[in-house]
Short mmCIF file of C-alpha atoms in Angstrom, two decimals:
data_model
loop_
_atom_site.label_atom_id
_atom_site.label_comp_id
_atom_site.label_asym_id
_atom_site.label_seq_id
_atom_site.Cartn_x
_atom_site.Cartn_y
_atom_site.Cartn_z
CA MET A 1 -45.30 13.04 22.08
CA GLY A 2 -47.19 10.14 20.56
CA THR A 3 -46.08 6.60 19.89
CA SER A 4 -43.46 7.33 17.24
CA LYS A 5 -39.90 7.51 18.51
CA THR A 6 -38.18 8.83 15.43
CA ALA A 7 -35.88 11.83 15.76
CA SER A 8 -34.13 13.79 13.06
CA VAL A 9 -30.63 15.05 13.88
CA SER A 10 -28.99 17.85 11.90
CA GLY A 11 -25.26 18.28 12.25
CA ALA A 12 -25.16 14.54 12.87
CA THR A 13 -21.50 13.98 12.01
CA GLY A 14 -20.23 16.86 14.13
CA PHE A 15 -18.61 16.58 17.53
CA VAL A 16 -21.90 16.88 19.45
CA GLY A 17 -24.15 15.38 16.79
CA ARG A 18 -22.44 12.01 16.63
CA SER A 19 -22.81 11.57 20.41
CA VAL A 20 -26.47 12.58 20.20
CA VAL A 21 -27.12 10.02 17.45
CA ARG A 22 -25.52 7.23 19.48
CA ALA A 23 -27.39 8.19 22.65
CA LEU A 24 -30.75 8.25 20.88
CA LEU A 25 -30.15 4.86 19.26
CA GLU A 26 -29.18 3.39 22.63
CA ARG A 27 -32.50 4.61 24.05
CA GLY A 28 -34.53 2.90 21.35
CA TRP A 29 -35.10 5.85 19.04
CA SER A 30 -35.02 5.60 15.27
CA VAL A 31 -32.80 8.36 13.90
CA ARG A 32 -32.79 10.25 10.61
CA ALA A 33 -29.34 11.86 10.42
CA LEU A 34 -28.45 14.72 8.09
CA VAL A 35 -24.99 14.26 6.56
CA ARG A 36 -23.12 16.14 3.87
CA ASP A 37 -20.23 13.73 3.43
CA PRO A 38 -21.13 10.01 3.30
CA THR A 39 -17.50 9.01 3.86
CA LYS A 40 -17.30 11.10 7.01
CA ALA A 41 -20.67 9.73 8.11
CA ARG A 42 -19.52 6.13 7.81
CA ALA A 43 -16.52 6.91 10.01
CA ALA A 44 -18.40 8.99 12.58
CA LEU A 45 -21.72 7.18 12.98
CA PRO A 46 -22.54 3.61 14.00
CA VAL A 47 -23.96 1.00 11.69
CA HIS A 48 -27.48 0.49 12.99
CA ASP A 49 -30.78 -0.76 11.56
CA ALA A 50 -32.61 2.20 13.14
CA LEU A 51 -30.30 4.81 11.58
CA THR A 52 -31.20 6.41 8.24
CA LEU A 53 -28.77 8.79 6.56
CA VAL A 54 -30.22 11.77 4.71
CA GLU A 55 -27.58 13.28 2.47
CA GLY A 56 -27.52 16.95 1.52
CA ASP A 57 -27.14 20.58 2.53
CA VAL A 58 -29.80 21.67 5.03
CA LEU A 59 -30.49 24.80 2.96
CA ALA A 60 -30.80 22.98 -0.37
CA PRO A 61 -34.39 22.70 -1.66
CA GLY A 62 -36.32 19.86 -0.04
CA VAL A 63 -33.50 18.58 2.18
CA ALA A 64 -34.86 19.82 5.52
CA ALA A 65 -38.31 18.46 4.66
CA GLU A 66 -36.83 15.08 3.76
CA LEU A 67 -34.83 15.04 6.99
CA VAL A 68 -37.89 15.45 9.24
CA ARG A 69 -40.18 13.20 7.19
CA GLY A 70 -41.87 10.77 9.58
CA ALA A 71 -40.08 12.17 12.63
CA SER A 72 -41.86 13.14 15.83
CA ALA A 73 -38.86 15.04 17.18
CA ALA A 74 -35.95 17.05 15.83
CA VAL A 75 -32.55 17.92 17.29
CA ASN A 76 -30.48 20.72 15.77
CA CYS A 77 -26.77 20.24 16.45
CA ILE A 78 -25.54 22.49 13.62
CA GLY A 79 -22.98 24.98 14.84
CA ILE A 80 -19.53 26.43 14.18
CA ILE A 81 -17.18 28.31 16.50
CA ARG A 82 -15.62 30.37 13.70
CA GLU A 83 -16.40 31.19 10.10
CA ARG A 84 -14.46 29.55 7.27
CA PRO A 85 -14.24 29.98 3.49
CA GLY A 86 -16.78 28.17 1.38
CA GLY A 87 -19.96 29.49 2.96
CA GLU A 88 -19.42 28.39 6.57
CA THR A 89 -20.84 31.57 8.08
CA PHE A 90 -22.58 32.16 11.38
CA ARG A 91 -25.63 33.62 9.61
CA ARG A 92 -25.98 30.67 7.27
CA LEU A 93 -25.54 27.92 9.84
CA HIS A 94 -26.87 29.45 13.08
CA VAL A 95 -29.73 31.51 11.64
CA GLN A 96 -30.78 30.38 8.18
CA ALA A 97 -30.33 26.66 8.89
CA THR A 98 -32.31 26.94 12.13
CA ARG A 99 -35.12 28.74 10.31
CA ALA A 100 -35.22 26.08 7.59
CA LEU A 101 -35.36 23.26 10.13
CA CYS A 102 -38.10 24.93 12.19
CA GLU A 103 -40.19 25.61 9.10
CA ALA A 104 -39.79 22.03 7.90
CA ALA A 105 -40.66 20.66 11.35
CA SER A 106 -43.72 22.91 11.64
CA GLY A 107 -44.98 21.65 8.29
CA ALA A 108 -44.50 17.97 9.17
CA SER A 109 -45.40 15.63 12.02
CA VAL A 110 -42.63 16.94 14.27
CA ARG A 111 -43.76 18.17 17.66
CA ARG A 112 -40.63 18.31 19.84
CA PHE A 113 -37.61 20.40 18.86
CA VAL A 114 -34.32 20.57 20.76
CA GLN A 115 -31.89 23.35 19.88
CA ILE A 116 -28.23 23.13 20.86
CA SER A 117 -27.27 26.72 21.63
CA ALA A 118 -24.43 27.92 23.86
CA LEU A 119 -23.82 29.38 27.29
CA GLY A 120 -23.58 33.17 27.26
CA VAL A 121 -25.41 33.84 24.01
CA HIS A 122 -26.77 37.36 23.83
CA ASP A 123 -28.12 39.78 21.24
CA GLU A 124 -25.34 42.19 22.22
CA GLY A 125 -22.57 39.62 22.70
CA VAL A 126 -18.95 40.49 22.06
CA ALA A 127 -18.80 38.02 19.14
CA GLU A 128 -20.98 37.32 16.13
CA TYR A 129 -21.03 33.70 17.29
CA GLN A 130 -23.01 34.74 20.38
CA ARG A 131 -25.30 37.11 18.49
CA SER A 132 -26.14 34.59 15.75
CA LYS A 133 -26.81 31.85 18.28
CA ALA A 134 -29.18 34.22 20.10
CA GLU A 135 -31.02 34.91 16.83
CA GLY A 136 -31.34 31.17 16.27
CA GLU A 137 -32.90 30.83 19.72
CA ARG A 138 -35.50 33.50 18.86
CA ILE A 139 -36.46 31.58 15.73
CA VAL A 140 -36.99 28.40 17.75
CA ARG A 141 -39.06 30.19 20.39
CA ALA A 142 -41.35 31.66 17.73
CA SER A 143 -41.73 28.41 15.79
CA GLY A 144 -44.88 27.12 17.48
CA LEU A 145 -43.10 23.83 18.20
CA ALA A 146 -42.70 22.32 21.68
CA TRP A 147 -39.10 23.42 22.01
CA THR A 148 -36.25 22.99 24.46
CA ILE A 149 -33.07 25.03 24.27
CA LEU A 150 -29.82 23.64 25.68
CA ARG A 151 -26.96 26.02 26.44
CA PRO A 152 -23.79 24.02 27.06
CA GLY A 153 -20.60 25.67 28.25
CA MET A 154 -17.23 24.50 26.94
CA ILE A 155 -17.88 20.96 25.66
CA HIS A 156 -15.06 18.44 25.90
CA GLY A 157 -14.56 14.95 24.55
CA PRO A 158 -11.97 12.96 22.59
CA ALA A 159 -13.21 14.31 19.23
CA GLY A 160 -13.61 17.90 20.41
CA GLU A 161 -11.73 20.58 18.48
CA LEU A 162 -10.47 22.32 21.62
CA THR A 163 -9.53 19.06 23.33
CA ARG A 164 -7.53 17.91 20.32
CA LEU A 165 -5.87 21.30 20.00
CA ALA A 166 -4.90 21.28 23.69
CA ARG A 167 -3.36 17.85 23.21
CA ALA A 168 -1.39 19.11 20.19
CA TRP A 169 -0.14 22.10 22.19
CA ALA A 170 0.87 19.84 25.08
CA SER A 171 2.96 17.68 22.75
CA GLY A 172 4.43 20.65 20.85
CA ARG A 173 2.84 19.63 17.56
CA ALA A 174 0.79 22.80 17.01
CA ALA A 175 1.71 26.49 16.98
CA PRO A 176 3.08 28.14 19.06
CA PHE A 177 4.88 24.79 19.65
CA VAL A 178 6.85 25.83 22.76
CA PHE A 179 3.97 26.69 25.11
CA MET A 180 0.22 26.20 25.57
CA PRO A 181 -1.63 29.49 24.98
CA TYR A 182 -4.80 30.80 26.56
CA PHE A 183 -6.44 34.22 26.69
CA THR A 184 -6.41 36.50 29.72
CA ARG A 185 -8.32 39.56 30.90
CA ILE A 186 -7.28 42.54 32.98
CA VAL A 187 -7.92 42.06 36.69
CA PRO A 188 -10.58 44.60 37.73
CA GLY A 189 -9.08 47.46 39.73
CA SER A 190 -5.51 46.85 38.64
CA SER A 191 -3.36 49.80 37.59
CA PRO A 192 -3.85 50.95 33.98
CA LEU A 193 -0.09 51.52 33.79
CA ARG A 194 0.83 48.09 35.14
CA PRO A 195 -2.26 45.95 34.66
CA LYS A 196 -2.52 42.47 36.10
CA PHE A 197 -4.03 39.68 34.07
CA GLU A 198 -6.05 36.61 35.01
CA SER A 199 -7.69 33.60 33.41
CA ALA A 200 -11.40 33.16 33.03
CA ARG A 201 -13.13 30.35 34.91
CA LEU A 202 -15.03 27.59 33.16
CA GLN A 203 -17.05 24.49 33.94
CA PRO A 204 -16.33 22.06 31.09
CA VAL A 205 -19.19 19.71 30.26
CA TRP A 206 -18.62 16.24 28.80
CA VAL A 207 -20.14 15.70 25.37
CA GLU A 208 -21.81 12.50 26.58
CA ASP A 209 -23.63 14.50 29.25
CA VAL A 210 -24.85 16.92 26.58
CA ALA A 211 -26.16 13.98 24.55
CA ARG A 212 -27.89 12.61 27.62
CA ALA A 213 -29.52 16.01 28.20
CA VAL A 214 -30.88 15.92 24.64
CA CYS A 215 -32.50 12.54 25.24
CA GLU A 216 -33.99 13.60 28.56
CA SER A 217 -35.32 16.80 26.99
CA LEU A 218 -37.17 14.78 24.36
CA GLU A 219 -38.58 12.29 26.83
CA ARG A 220 -39.71 14.61 29.67
CA GLU A 221 -42.75 16.84 29.28
CA GLU A 222 -41.44 19.28 31.90
CA ALA A 223 -38.63 20.18 29.50
CA GLU A 224 -41.00 21.73 26.96
CA GLY A 225 -40.55 25.48 26.66
CA GLU A 226 -37.48 25.46 28.93
CA VAL A 227 -33.91 26.69 28.57
CA TYR A 228 -31.18 24.73 30.35
CA ASN A 229 -27.61 25.73 31.08
CA LEU A 230 -25.38 22.66 30.78
CA THR A 231 -22.17 22.86 32.78
CA GLY A 232 -19.93 20.42 34.55
CA PRO A 233 -19.69 20.34 38.36
CA GLU A 234 -16.00 21.26 38.37
CA THR A 235 -14.70 24.83 37.94
CA VAL A 236 -11.22 25.28 36.46
CA THR A 237 -9.11 28.06 34.99
CA TRP A 238 -7.61 27.75 31.52
CA PRO A 239 -4.09 27.01 32.80
CA GLU A 240 -5.48 24.36 35.14
CA LEU A 241 -7.29 22.72 32.24
CA LEU A 242 -4.30 22.84 29.90
CA GLU A 243 -1.88 21.52 32.52
CA PHE A 244 -4.24 18.65 33.36
CA VAL A 245 -4.42 17.75 29.67
CA ARG A 246 -0.61 17.91 29.45
CA ASN A 247 -0.27 15.58 32.43
CA ARG A 248 -2.67 12.97 31.04
CA VAL A 249 -2.24 12.66 27.28
CA PRO A 250 0.37 10.43 25.62
CA ASP A 251 3.52 12.05 24.21
CA ALA A 252 3.08 15.36 26.02
CA LYS A 253 6.14 17.41 26.92
CA PRO A 254 6.35 17.58 30.73
CA GLY A 255 7.86 21.07 30.69
CA GLN A 256 5.26 22.57 28.33
CA ARG A 257 3.90 25.65 30.13
CA ALA A 258 0.51 27.36 29.88
CA VAL A 259 1.06 31.01 28.94
CA GLY A 260 -1.62 33.70 28.99
CA LEU A 261 -2.06 36.12 26.09
CA PRO A 262 -4.08 39.34 26.60
CA ALA A 263 -7.40 38.78 24.79
CA PRO A 264 -7.82 42.33 23.38
CA LEU A 265 -4.36 42.21 21.77
CA ALA A 266 -5.02 38.74 20.33
CA ALA A 267 -8.37 39.91 18.96
CA ALA A 268 -6.73 42.93 17.34
CA LYS A 269 -4.14 40.69 15.68
CA ALA A 270 -6.90 38.38 14.39
CA ARG A 271 -8.81 41.33 12.94
CA ALA A 272 -5.70 42.69 11.24
CA LEU A 273 -4.89 39.36 9.61
CA GLY A 274 -8.54 38.92 8.67
CA ALA A 275 -8.53 42.26 6.88
CA LEU A 276 -5.60 40.98 4.83
CA GLY A 277 -7.37 37.73 4.03
CA LEU A 278 -5.00 35.78 6.27
CA GLY A 279 -7.28 35.13 9.24
CA GLN A 280 -7.18 31.36 8.75
CA LEU A 281 -3.47 31.35 9.62
CA LEU A 282 -4.43 31.70 13.29
CA PRO A 283 -6.17 28.92 15.26
CA PHE A 284 -8.66 31.53 16.54
CA ASP A 285 -10.57 34.58 15.38
CA ALA A 286 -11.27 37.84 17.20
CA GLY A 287 -14.55 36.58 18.61
CA MET A 288 -12.98 33.44 20.05
CA ALA A 289 -10.31 35.50 21.82
CA LEU A 290 -12.84 37.90 23.31
CA MET A 291 -15.23 35.13 24.42
CA ALA A 292 -12.39 33.18 26.06
CA GLN A 293 -11.67 36.01 28.47
CA ASP A 294 -15.17 35.75 29.98
CA ASP A 295 -16.20 33.21 32.59
CA SER A 296 -18.16 30.25 31.20
CA VAL A 297 -19.93 29.16 34.37
CA ALA A 298 -23.55 28.68 35.40
CA ALA A 299 -25.57 26.92 38.07
CA PRO A 300 -26.63 23.45 36.85
CA HIS A 301 -29.52 23.09 39.30
CA LYS A 302 -32.36 23.40 36.77
CA ALA A 303 -30.95 20.71 34.47
CA ARG A 304 -30.40 18.48 37.48
CA THR A 305 -33.96 18.97 38.75
CA HIS A 306 -35.84 18.76 35.43
CA LEU A 307 -33.65 16.33 33.49
CA GLY A 308 -32.07 14.29 36.27
CA LEU A 309 -28.68 15.26 34.90
CA GLU A 310 -25.66 14.58 37.12
CA PRO A 311 -22.75 15.65 34.91
CA THR A 312 -19.33 14.07 35.23
CA PRO A 313 -16.48 16.24 36.58
CA PHE A 314 -13.99 17.34 33.93
CA ARG A 315 -10.92 15.64 35.39
CA GLU A 316 -12.73 12.33 35.87
CA ALA A 317 -14.18 12.28 32.35
CA PHE A 318 -10.96 13.43 30.66
CA ALA A 319 -8.82 10.91 32.51
CA GLY A 320 -11.16 8.22 31.19
CA TYR A 321 -10.53 8.98 27.54
CA ALA A 322 -7.13 10.72 27.49
CA GLY A 323 -5.20 7.54 26.74
CA SER A 324 -7.26 6.88 23.61
CA MET A 325 -6.70 10.28 22.01
#
């Protein structure tokens, strides 16, 4: 990779990006961080002599090129779980932004490129989130760069959107206020007239382990041209996760129950409200509901072998930061 240890990080103030920036700095990298809001950047990122902030929109003329200027590596942490007004679309951020970053990196001194994708992405996924992430992966693969693609499952950490929402549900401060919701699927083989429902299984991965995987991917030649599933070693259901959160965070209501909602019905409701322009009233969209009914699990052996990654179990990691939320 050469002697330069300068990495550009897009999405640097996001949940994953801020952990990646800190991890790189701790390993002796210089970091060029793309930020859109300087105030948010000052709150989210450390003050460090080796950190340079590059302000702007990744798709604005010249911004991507300025971000990667002088960098030998690039990490793309840009991603959203749902679309929002104001141009936050899957196509803009998962596809167009990835293309702009790859083109800028190919035209500069950048050799290594790490793409944060997601577990379960597929061209024919049930949600546009999955399909757009898959298209972003294809752009990276065709870039000519020495790439690594990381596919984390459900990422948790004190600043995570889902983690914070689960805490708000547990304390009764967020709708539906009187219970903690999750999405269920029909148990295969159950009666169509009286179907049974079950929770998906997931292996939550700590955001600090994802950041560590990024660093290892940049520093190990065997990671070039590889795709790694990033999952935690502990498998839980949604009610198990929510109840553990309830039992660990301050101010939670002890009697707050986890209640399953059929995913297809929730998705239909989200679509109906979306058609009326009221989709943002719900804390989820149709794609989120449908994805949450599928298992988010994968064998972590490849990441362990190639990257030396030994991820922290969910309960252990969460218990370590729950009191500070």
